[in-house]
Each structure stands twice: as C-alpha cells, then as structure tokens.
Amino acid sequence: MEYHDLSYKVDQMSAELAHVKAEQACYAALVEKKEHLHLEQKLADVQSQHDGLTQRISHLEAERNRGLLRGANAHCSVEMKSALESFIRRGGQDGSLEVKELSTERGGDGLIPRYIHDRIVQQLSGQNSIRSLCNVIQVQSDSVDILVEKKEADAGWVGEDEARKETGSPEILKMTISTHELYAKPKVTQKLLDDSCIDLERWVIEKVTQQMIAKENQAFLNGSGVKMPKGILSYLFQDEPTSWGEFQSFSVNRQQLSDGGAVSNALTDIVYSLKPGHLNGSVWIMSRQMLSTLRKLREERSGRYLWQPALLADQPSTLFGYPVVTVDDMPKLEEGKPSTQILFGNLKQTYQIADRTSLSLLRDPYTSKPFVEFYITRRVGGDVVCFESLKGLTVR
C-alpha cells in the first residue's frame, strides 16, 4: 500500500475513532452493561486498527529517510528492482511479483518497470534531441487522431445598417499519427552480467538512449512515414508555398555562404516572416558543419559576428537573439545539390510526437552466443501539424 493511501486510511480511522468516543460519552450512563461492553469492544477494535496503520506509516517514513523510496525509484518496490536485475542477469523472474508489472501482449518478454521507462524518456529528451523541442503526448493505442486547422476563420468591419458579407470559415483536417516500433539491441557477455559490481539499470538506460536518440533525430527530421515517423524535411520547402503541407523557405547560393551580408539578410527575412504568435519559443536548428560556417560570418557595417556565444555555462548560444540547437542529422552541404540547411521556428507548434506508454525487454542468450542480446522496443510516431510556425534556409 502506498504512503498516501495509508495516510488517507489513517484519517478515516481517526474520524471513526472520534465518532465512537463521542457515542460512548453520550450513552455510557444509559446503556445496559452488556451494551456498554459491546461499545468498549468496538472502541478497542478501532483503536487497534488505528495503531496498526500509524505504525505502518512510521515504517514507510523510516524507509523513505533511508533512501529506499527516494527520487526516481520512489514508486518501485525493492522486489521489482530485484526481479528486473535477476531477469537481466539470468533470465529469471520473481514469481511473487504482480502479473501486471511484468506481463505483455506478446510472449517471451516483459514490460520494463515504469521508473526505468520514465528515466529513459527523460534522457531521450536531452542531449540535443529533436524530441526535447517538440510537443509530446502519451497514447494507449497504435495511433492518435488530431484535429488541425488548415485555414483560419475570417472576420470583417461593417456599419450598423450595411449588409453583412459572408466571411471565410475555418477548415479543419483530421490527421492520424500512427506509432511505429523503435528498437535497440545491445549485447553483452554472460561473464560481464555475472559481475555484481556492474550497475545493470544504468547500463540498460545508457545503451537504449544512445541508440534511440540517434534514430529518433533522424526520423523526426528525415523520416519517410513508412514504418517510422514522417520527418519535417520530407515535406516540400518552397519560396512561395501554394498549399497546406508546404513550408516556406528562403534561399542563398553556395557562394554567398561566405558573404556575411547576404546570409544576414536571409536570416533576418526568416525571423520576420514568422508570425508573432510563433516567435516565443522559436529556435534555430542546424548541423555543426553549418554552424561552423555561420560562426565565421560578420555583419557588414558593425563587423560583429552573427553568432553570439552563451554568457552562462548552462545557456545556449544565440543567433539574432534565438537559441541555436545543433543536430547532425540535418543535410550535409553537397556541391550542386540544393538542400535545406537551417530551420527556424517553434517546433512545439510544428511537430507532434506520439509515444506509446509501454517499453518492453526481451532477453536472448541463444542467437549470438557467447553474447546475451537484449531486445528493447517502444512505439513512437510523429508528424507535422502546423506549417506556418517553421521556416527554412535553402542553400542552392
């Protein structure tokens, strides 16, 4: 029973105890001896239950103070941690655990405990990941339907006795974002698993996040939408978008990349082309190759560098006052091949990520002997839901 559940139970018992004591005080002089003894017994039973729950709460508080229930593992029992370690090291499971904690729809594997799932997702949202910039929702099914406004409603001014013309109506589109299976398959020798000094929880988390961050970044930017999320760069970037489903892009040629004035003008146009409602929370996204190019450019008149370093250790560098995020999955500069090299905008309004809430683990000691493989899977989907909140810079 959880700590807050016990506290609620104690409050209930305390209220009942007070009621019984009040009842005893009112009728003690009027009841028969037999009834009086019955009331005394009822009072003793309630007092005993109250004392038991109070003792249980004291025990839980002591465990919490010793660190057994602190931090990210606060809702994970010692038995669950022990069962997970046993499963990773030897493939065994503790039969005393509740079925709901280790069951899954498929045979042969188990659901990773919630506290490890949460730590993996937390690390996936760091380390210059696209995920950390986007809007993320948790889903229980294989897909989620989202209503998207393709066209805004219109309005107009009119005199008191003038005819009212028809105004434009909003156009709503229902999008379905499907989740796709993302997996990691690290392997290790049984000898290493037998080493009790190895922190297996940390090892699992680090191996999973290293592989999944790389795959997610690639998919959220370049994914085709087939067996993976549909990426931002899979959509068209046009100088003048003609329909919903296209981003606006500004262009420079390859020779102008060494011209601080030309690049500065293009980037300024990008910033001021974004509607005010999208600017708050906007960031620049580019590869380290492109950032290296921009860091060398200066403004024509002032001679100041376009790129500004962060003033504090935990703050990002900026470009025109907006944070710069480097993601190496952005396209590489190639001679004669136009490509979108820089993105600018509010990704929380632009891109929607859908996460299935479960994460499963399969232990395979047979396929790659003498190694033990761990097949870890989760389901993730993603797609663009707004094309006005993001702009691009294309190098031709």
Short mmCIF file of C-alpha atoms in Angstrom, two decimals:
data_model
loop_
_atom_site.label_atom_id
_atom_site.label_comp_id
_atom_site.label_asym_id
_atom_site.label_seq_id
_atom_site.Cartn_x
_atom_site.Cartn_y
_atom_site.Cartn_z
CA MET A 1 0.00 0.00 0.00
CA GLU A 2 1.41 3.41 -0.96
CA TYR A 3 2.26 6.06 1.60
CA HIS A 4 -0.51 8.49 0.60
CA ASP A 5 -3.09 5.66 0.65
CA LEU A 6 -2.10 4.79 4.21
CA SER A 7 -2.32 8.44 5.26
CA TYR A 8 -5.85 8.65 3.86
CA LYS A 9 -6.79 5.41 5.70
CA VAL A 10 -5.43 6.76 8.99
CA ASP A 11 -7.51 9.92 8.59
CA GLN A 12 -10.61 7.79 8.06
CA MET A 13 -9.87 5.65 11.11
CA SER A 14 -9.19 8.73 13.23
CA ALA A 15 -12.58 10.16 12.29
CA GLU A 16 -14.30 6.88 13.12
CA LEU A 17 -12.45 6.67 16.43
CA ALA A 18 -13.58 10.17 17.39
CA HIS A 19 -17.17 9.28 16.50
CA VAL A 20 -17.10 6.14 18.65
CA LYS A 21 -15.62 8.03 21.59
CA ALA A 22 -18.37 10.66 21.32
CA GLU A 23 -21.01 7.93 21.16
CA GLN A 24 -19.57 6.30 24.24
CA ALA A 25 -19.60 9.56 26.20
CA CYS A 26 -23.26 10.30 25.33
CA TYR A 27 -24.74 6.91 26.12
CA ALA A 28 -22.42 5.45 28.76
CA ALA A 29 -24.84 6.26 31.56
CA LEU A 30 -27.93 4.94 29.71
CA VAL A 31 -26.90 1.63 28.18
CA GLU A 32 -27.08 -1.76 29.79
CA LYS A 33 -23.90 -3.39 30.98
CA LYS A 34 -23.92 -5.78 28.01
CA GLU A 35 -24.29 -2.95 25.52
CA HIS A 36 -21.61 -0.98 27.33
CA LEU A 37 -19.19 -3.87 26.96
CA HIS A 38 -20.06 -4.15 23.25
CA LEU A 39 -19.26 -0.46 22.78
CA GLU A 40 -15.98 -0.85 24.65
CA GLN A 41 -15.02 -3.76 22.36
CA LYS A 42 -15.87 -1.72 19.26
CA LEU A 43 -13.73 1.12 20.56
CA ALA A 44 -10.82 -1.24 21.23
CA ASP A 45 -11.03 -2.71 17.70
CA VAL A 46 -10.97 0.70 16.07
CA GLN A 47 -8.10 1.81 18.30
CA SER A 48 -6.12 -1.32 17.35
CA GLN A 49 -6.60 -0.72 13.61
CA HIS A 50 -5.62 2.93 14.05
CA ASP A 51 -2.44 1.99 15.91
CA GLY A 52 -1.52 -0.58 13.23
CA LEU A 53 -1.87 1.90 10.39
CA THR A 54 0.07 4.54 12.33
CA GLN A 55 2.90 2.04 12.86
CA ARG A 56 2.89 1.15 9.14
CA ILE A 57 3.20 4.83 8.20
CA SER A 58 6.11 5.25 10.61
CA HIS A 59 7.82 2.28 8.95
CA LEU A 60 7.35 3.77 5.48
CA GLU A 61 8.71 7.12 6.64
CA ALA A 62 11.78 5.37 8.02
CA GLU A 63 12.35 3.60 4.69
CA ARG A 64 11.98 6.88 2.84
CA ASN A 65 14.51 8.56 5.12
CA ARG A 66 16.96 5.73 4.46
CA GLY A 67 16.62 6.41 0.73
CA LEU A 68 14.70 3.24 -0.24
CA LEU A 69 11.82 5.26 -1.64
CA ARG A 70 13.59 8.40 -2.76
CA GLY A 71 13.95 10.01 -6.19
CA ALA A 72 13.21 8.35 -9.49
CA ASN A 73 12.70 4.94 -7.87
CA ALA A 74 10.13 6.19 -5.35
CA HIS A 75 7.31 4.09 -6.79
CA CYS A 76 9.36 0.97 -7.48
CA SER A 77 9.46 -1.76 -4.83
CA VAL A 78 12.64 -3.49 -3.77
CA GLU A 79 11.11 -6.73 -5.08
CA MET A 80 10.60 -5.21 -8.53
CA LYS A 81 14.19 -3.95 -8.71
CA SER A 82 15.45 -7.37 -7.62
CA ALA A 83 13.28 -9.16 -10.20
CA LEU A 84 14.48 -6.90 -13.01
CA GLU A 85 18.13 -7.48 -12.10
CA SER A 86 17.51 -11.23 -11.92
CA PHE A 87 15.86 -11.15 -15.36
CA ILE A 88 18.76 -9.23 -16.91
CA ARG A 89 21.50 -11.34 -15.32
CA ARG A 90 19.97 -14.83 -15.51
CA GLY A 91 16.67 -14.55 -17.41
CA GLY A 92 14.65 -15.41 -14.30
CA GLN A 93 11.60 -13.63 -12.92
CA ASP A 94 10.32 -13.46 -9.38
CA GLY A 95 7.02 -15.31 -9.29
CA SER A 96 5.83 -13.30 -6.30
CA LEU A 97 5.54 -10.14 -8.37
CA GLU A 98 2.15 -8.96 -9.56
CA VAL A 99 1.39 -10.14 -13.09
CA LYS A 100 0.55 -6.63 -14.25
CA GLU A 101 4.11 -5.50 -13.60
CA LEU A 102 5.83 -7.98 -15.93
CA SER A 103 3.13 -9.07 -18.37
CA THR A 104 2.87 -8.13 -22.04
CA GLU A 105 0.69 -8.83 -25.03
CA ARG A 106 3.49 -10.80 -26.68
CA GLY A 107 5.10 -13.88 -25.21
CA GLY A 108 8.70 -14.16 -24.12
CA ASP A 109 9.40 -10.67 -22.87
CA GLY A 110 8.40 -8.30 -20.09
CA LEU A 111 7.44 -4.70 -19.60
CA ILE A 112 10.24 -2.56 -18.24
CA PRO A 113 9.22 -1.02 -14.87
CA ARG A 114 7.73 2.47 -15.01
CA TYR A 115 10.62 4.17 -13.20
CA ILE A 116 13.16 2.93 -15.80
CA HIS A 117 10.79 3.84 -18.65
CA ASP A 118 10.50 7.38 -17.25
CA ARG A 119 14.28 7.74 -16.88
CA ILE A 120 14.81 6.57 -20.48
CA VAL A 121 12.23 9.03 -21.82
CA GLN A 122 13.80 11.81 -19.72
CA GLN A 123 17.23 11.14 -21.23
CA LEU A 124 15.72 10.90 -24.72
CA SER A 125 14.51 14.48 -24.22
CA GLY A 126 18.04 15.77 -23.63
CA GLN A 127 21.38 15.69 -25.44
CA ASN A 128 20.40 18.00 -28.35
CA SER A 129 17.45 15.83 -29.30
CA ILE A 130 14.62 16.95 -31.57
CA ARG A 131 12.21 15.36 -29.08
CA SER A 132 13.04 17.97 -26.44
CA LEU A 133 11.86 20.74 -28.79
CA CYS A 134 8.56 19.15 -29.91
CA ASN A 135 5.16 18.57 -28.38
CA VAL A 136 4.83 15.04 -26.95
CA ILE A 137 1.66 13.17 -25.98
CA GLN A 138 1.24 9.73 -24.41
CA VAL A 139 -1.16 7.32 -26.13
CA GLN A 140 -2.51 3.88 -25.20
CA SER A 141 -3.28 2.70 -28.76
CA ASP A 142 -1.33 2.33 -32.01
CA SER A 143 -2.48 5.72 -33.34
CA VAL A 144 -3.97 9.05 -32.31
CA ASP A 145 -6.29 11.40 -34.21
CA ILE A 146 -5.54 15.14 -34.10
CA LEU A 147 -7.65 18.00 -35.45
CA VAL A 148 -5.56 20.51 -37.41
CA GLU A 149 -6.71 23.94 -38.60
CA LYS A 150 -5.74 24.31 -42.26
CA LYS A 151 -7.46 27.67 -42.73
CA GLU A 152 -8.26 30.30 -40.08
CA ALA A 153 -11.68 31.88 -39.60
CA ASP A 154 -12.16 35.37 -41.07
CA ALA A 155 -13.91 38.50 -39.74
CA GLY A 156 -14.72 41.99 -41.00
CA TRP A 157 -15.89 45.50 -40.10
CA VAL A 158 -19.35 46.73 -41.05
CA GLY A 159 -21.71 49.64 -40.46
CA GLU A 160 -24.92 49.35 -38.45
CA ASP A 161 -27.29 49.18 -41.42
CA GLU A 162 -24.97 47.66 -44.02
CA ALA A 163 -25.33 44.19 -45.49
CA ARG A 164 -23.10 41.53 -43.97
CA LYS A 165 -20.95 39.69 -46.48
CA GLU A 166 -20.06 36.09 -45.86
CA THR A 167 -16.70 35.64 -44.09
CA GLY A 168 -14.26 32.82 -44.52
CA SER A 169 -14.85 29.69 -42.45
CA PRO A 170 -12.09 27.72 -40.74
CA GLU A 171 -11.08 24.47 -42.45
CA ILE A 172 -10.43 21.58 -40.09
CA LEU A 173 -8.43 18.49 -41.03
CA LYS A 174 -8.31 15.27 -39.01
CA MET A 175 -4.80 13.80 -39.00
CA THR A 176 -3.93 10.31 -37.81
CA ILE A 177 -0.48 9.83 -36.31
CA SER A 178 0.46 6.15 -36.18
CA THR A 179 3.09 4.78 -33.80
CA HIS A 180 5.92 2.63 -35.17
CA GLU A 181 8.21 0.18 -33.44
CA LEU A 182 11.64 1.50 -32.48
CA TYR A 183 14.11 -0.98 -31.08
CA ALA A 184 17.57 -1.22 -29.60
CA LYS A 185 19.55 -4.47 -29.40
CA PRO A 186 22.65 -4.12 -27.22
CA LYS A 187 24.59 -7.25 -26.31
CA VAL A 188 26.97 -8.23 -23.55
CA THR A 189 28.85 -11.34 -22.40
CA GLN A 190 27.41 -13.54 -19.67
CA LYS A 191 30.65 -13.08 -17.74
CA LEU A 192 30.01 -9.35 -17.53
CA LEU A 193 26.42 -9.99 -16.41
CA ASP A 194 27.71 -12.22 -13.63
CA ASP A 195 29.81 -9.33 -12.28
CA SER A 196 27.81 -8.00 -9.33
CA CYS A 197 29.68 -4.68 -9.47
CA ILE A 198 28.00 -3.69 -12.76
CA ASP A 199 25.04 -1.33 -12.40
CA LEU A 200 22.72 -3.07 -14.86
CA GLU A 201 19.94 -0.48 -14.62
CA ARG A 202 22.32 2.27 -15.65
CA TRP A 203 23.80 0.09 -18.40
CA VAL A 204 20.35 -0.63 -19.90
CA ILE A 205 19.33 3.04 -19.79
CA GLU A 206 22.57 4.31 -21.36
CA LYS A 207 22.57 1.73 -24.16
CA VAL A 208 18.94 2.35 -25.02
CA THR A 209 19.15 6.14 -25.02
CA GLN A 210 22.36 6.27 -27.09
CA GLN A 211 20.81 4.26 -29.91
CA MET A 212 17.28 5.64 -29.74
CA ILE A 213 18.25 9.33 -29.68
CA ALA A 214 20.15 8.87 -32.94
CA LYS A 215 17.26 7.01 -34.58
CA GLU A 216 14.62 9.47 -33.35
CA ASN A 217 16.54 12.54 -34.54
CA GLN A 218 16.95 11.01 -37.96
CA ALA A 219 13.27 10.05 -38.20
CA PHE A 220 11.81 13.32 -36.87
CA LEU A 221 13.83 15.20 -39.49
CA ASN A 222 14.09 12.84 -42.47
CA GLY A 223 11.62 10.02 -41.81
CA SER A 224 9.50 8.82 -44.73
CA GLY A 225 6.42 7.99 -42.67
CA VAL A 226 6.68 4.31 -43.69
CA LYS A 227 7.44 2.14 -40.62
CA MET A 228 8.78 5.32 -38.98
CA PRO A 229 7.60 8.87 -38.13
CA LYS A 230 7.22 11.34 -41.02
CA GLY A 231 10.04 13.86 -40.80
CA ILE A 232 9.99 17.63 -41.23
CA LEU A 233 12.38 17.61 -44.18
CA SER A 234 10.28 15.06 -46.06
CA TYR A 235 7.87 17.92 -46.86
CA LEU A 236 8.48 20.48 -49.60
CA PHE A 237 10.23 23.79 -48.82
CA GLN A 238 9.12 26.42 -51.35
CA ASP A 239 9.92 30.09 -51.87
CA GLU A 240 6.15 30.67 -52.18
CA PRO A 241 4.11 27.80 -50.69
CA THR A 242 0.96 27.16 -52.72
CA SER A 243 -0.91 24.74 -50.45
CA TRP A 244 -1.15 23.34 -46.94
CA GLY A 245 1.62 20.79 -46.47
CA GLU A 246 4.46 23.02 -47.71
CA PHE A 247 6.96 25.08 -45.70
CA GLN A 248 8.22 28.48 -46.75
CA SER A 249 11.93 28.66 -47.47
CA PHE A 250 14.42 31.47 -48.16
CA SER A 251 17.44 30.86 -50.36
CA VAL A 252 21.11 31.71 -50.73
CA ASN A 253 23.55 30.20 -53.20
CA ARG A 254 26.66 28.37 -52.11
CA GLN A 255 28.97 31.26 -52.99
CA GLN A 256 27.00 33.61 -50.71
CA LEU A 257 27.74 31.47 -47.64
CA SER A 258 30.99 33.37 -47.25
CA ASP A 259 29.18 36.72 -47.54
CA GLY A 260 28.07 37.85 -44.10
CA GLY A 261 25.75 40.48 -45.55
CA ALA A 262 23.84 38.09 -47.82
CA VAL A 263 23.42 35.43 -45.12
CA SER A 264 22.44 38.03 -42.53
CA ASN A 265 19.75 39.40 -44.83
CA ALA A 266 18.32 35.94 -45.47
CA LEU A 267 18.25 35.03 -41.79
CA THR A 268 16.63 38.37 -40.92
CA ASP A 269 13.93 37.70 -43.53
CA ILE A 270 13.31 34.30 -41.94
CA VAL A 271 12.86 35.73 -38.43
CA TYR A 272 10.46 38.47 -39.52
CA SER A 273 8.44 36.18 -41.79
CA LEU A 274 7.31 34.18 -38.76
CA LYS A 275 4.03 35.35 -37.22
CA PRO A 276 4.36 36.89 -33.73
CA GLY A 277 2.36 34.05 -32.16
CA HIS A 278 5.03 31.56 -33.24
CA LEU A 279 8.15 33.50 -32.23
CA ASN A 280 8.02 32.78 -28.50
CA GLY A 281 9.94 29.53 -28.04
CA SER A 282 11.49 29.55 -31.52
CA VAL A 283 14.97 28.07 -32.08
CA TRP A 284 17.50 27.65 -34.88
CA ILE A 285 18.28 24.08 -35.92
CA MET A 286 21.37 23.30 -37.99
CA SER A 287 24.27 20.89 -38.28
CA ARG A 288 27.65 21.57 -36.74
CA GLN A 289 29.01 21.98 -40.28
CA MET A 290 26.61 24.84 -40.95
CA LEU A 291 27.20 26.37 -37.50
CA SER A 292 30.93 26.35 -38.23
CA THR A 293 30.23 28.37 -41.37
CA LEU A 294 27.98 30.89 -39.60
CA ARG A 295 30.43 31.44 -36.74
CA LYS A 296 32.92 32.94 -39.20
CA LEU A 297 30.49 35.50 -40.64
CA ARG A 298 30.31 39.13 -39.54
CA GLU A 299 27.76 41.88 -40.01
CA GLU A 300 28.72 44.23 -42.86
CA ARG A 301 28.52 47.55 -41.00
CA SER A 302 29.34 46.73 -37.37
CA GLY A 303 31.81 43.94 -38.01
CA ARG A 304 30.23 41.90 -35.20
CA TYR A 305 29.89 38.15 -35.55
CA LEU A 306 26.37 36.96 -36.40
CA TRP A 307 26.68 34.10 -33.92
CA GLN A 308 26.83 35.09 -30.25
CA PRO A 309 28.31 32.74 -27.61
CA ALA A 310 26.37 31.95 -24.46
CA LEU A 311 27.14 34.18 -21.48
CA LEU A 312 26.44 31.42 -18.95
CA ALA A 313 27.56 27.79 -18.94
CA ASP A 314 24.02 26.35 -18.99
CA GLN A 315 22.67 28.73 -21.64
CA PRO A 316 22.68 28.06 -25.43
CA SER A 317 24.49 30.20 -27.97
CA THR A 318 22.22 32.51 -29.96
CA LEU A 319 21.67 33.83 -33.47
CA PHE A 320 19.65 37.05 -33.73
CA GLY A 321 18.67 36.51 -30.10
CA TYR A 322 17.25 32.99 -30.55
CA PRO A 323 18.87 29.75 -29.27
CA VAL A 324 20.91 27.57 -31.63
CA VAL A 325 20.49 23.78 -31.46
CA THR A 326 22.93 21.60 -33.40
CA VAL A 327 21.63 18.33 -34.85
CA ASP A 328 23.95 16.43 -37.15
CA ASP A 329 21.07 14.71 -38.92
CA MET A 330 20.46 17.93 -40.86
CA PRO A 331 21.55 17.55 -44.55
CA LYS A 332 25.22 17.92 -45.44
CA LEU A 333 26.33 20.58 -47.91
CA GLU A 334 26.86 18.96 -51.30
CA GLU A 335 28.02 20.69 -54.47
CA GLY A 336 25.22 21.10 -57.00
CA LYS A 337 22.55 19.66 -54.70
CA PRO A 338 20.14 22.21 -53.12
CA SER A 339 19.18 21.35 -49.54
CA THR A 340 17.52 22.91 -46.52
CA GLN A 341 20.42 23.64 -44.19
CA ILE A 342 18.76 25.66 -41.42
CA LEU A 343 15.36 25.51 -39.75
CA PHE A 344 13.89 28.28 -37.63
CA GLY A 345 10.64 28.27 -35.71
CA ASN A 346 8.58 26.90 -32.85
CA LEU A 347 8.76 23.11 -33.01
CA LYS A 348 6.24 22.61 -30.20
CA GLN A 349 3.63 24.11 -32.51
CA THR A 350 5.08 22.48 -35.63
CA TYR A 351 5.69 18.83 -34.80
CA GLN A 352 3.62 16.35 -32.78
CA ILE A 353 5.21 13.23 -31.25
CA ALA A 354 3.03 10.34 -30.05
CA ASP A 355 4.51 7.86 -27.54
CA ARG A 356 3.09 4.51 -26.53
CA THR A 357 3.41 4.33 -22.76
CA SER A 358 4.99 0.86 -22.51
CA LEU A 359 8.54 -0.27 -23.18
CA SER A 360 9.40 -3.99 -23.35
CA LEU A 361 12.56 -6.03 -22.87
CA LEU A 362 13.41 -9.43 -24.38
CA ARG A 363 16.48 -11.34 -23.20
CA ASP A 364 18.04 -13.60 -25.86
CA PRO A 365 21.04 -15.74 -24.78
CA TYR A 366 20.94 -18.02 -27.85
CA THR A 367 21.18 -16.05 -31.11
CA SER A 368 24.64 -14.51 -30.70
CA LYS A 369 26.50 -16.88 -28.38
CA PRO A 370 28.64 -16.20 -26.36
CA PHE A 371 26.84 -12.86 -26.10
CA VAL A 372 23.48 -12.21 -24.48
CA GLU A 373 21.31 -9.86 -26.54
CA PHE A 374 18.69 -7.53 -25.07
CA TYR A 375 15.92 -6.58 -27.48
CA ILE A 376 14.24 -3.42 -26.19
CA THR A 377 11.25 -1.96 -28.03
CA ARG A 378 8.95 1.03 -27.80
CA ARG A 379 6.42 2.57 -30.19
CA VAL A 380 6.79 6.16 -31.40
CA GLY A 381 5.03 8.24 -34.04
CA GLY A 382 5.34 11.80 -35.27
CA ASP A 383 4.20 14.22 -37.96
CA VAL A 384 3.98 17.93 -38.81
CA VAL A 385 0.73 19.56 -37.62
CA CYS A 386 1.46 23.24 -38.45
CA PHE A 387 3.36 24.57 -41.49
CA GLU A 388 3.28 28.27 -40.61
CA SER A 389 5.36 28.01 -37.43
CA LEU A 390 8.60 26.87 -39.11
CA LYS A 391 10.76 28.35 -41.91
CA GLY A 392 13.82 27.09 -43.72
CA LEU A 393 17.01 28.36 -45.34
CA THR A 394 17.89 26.52 -48.54
CA VAL A 395 21.40 26.58 -49.98
CA ARG A 396 21.33 26.20 -53.77
#
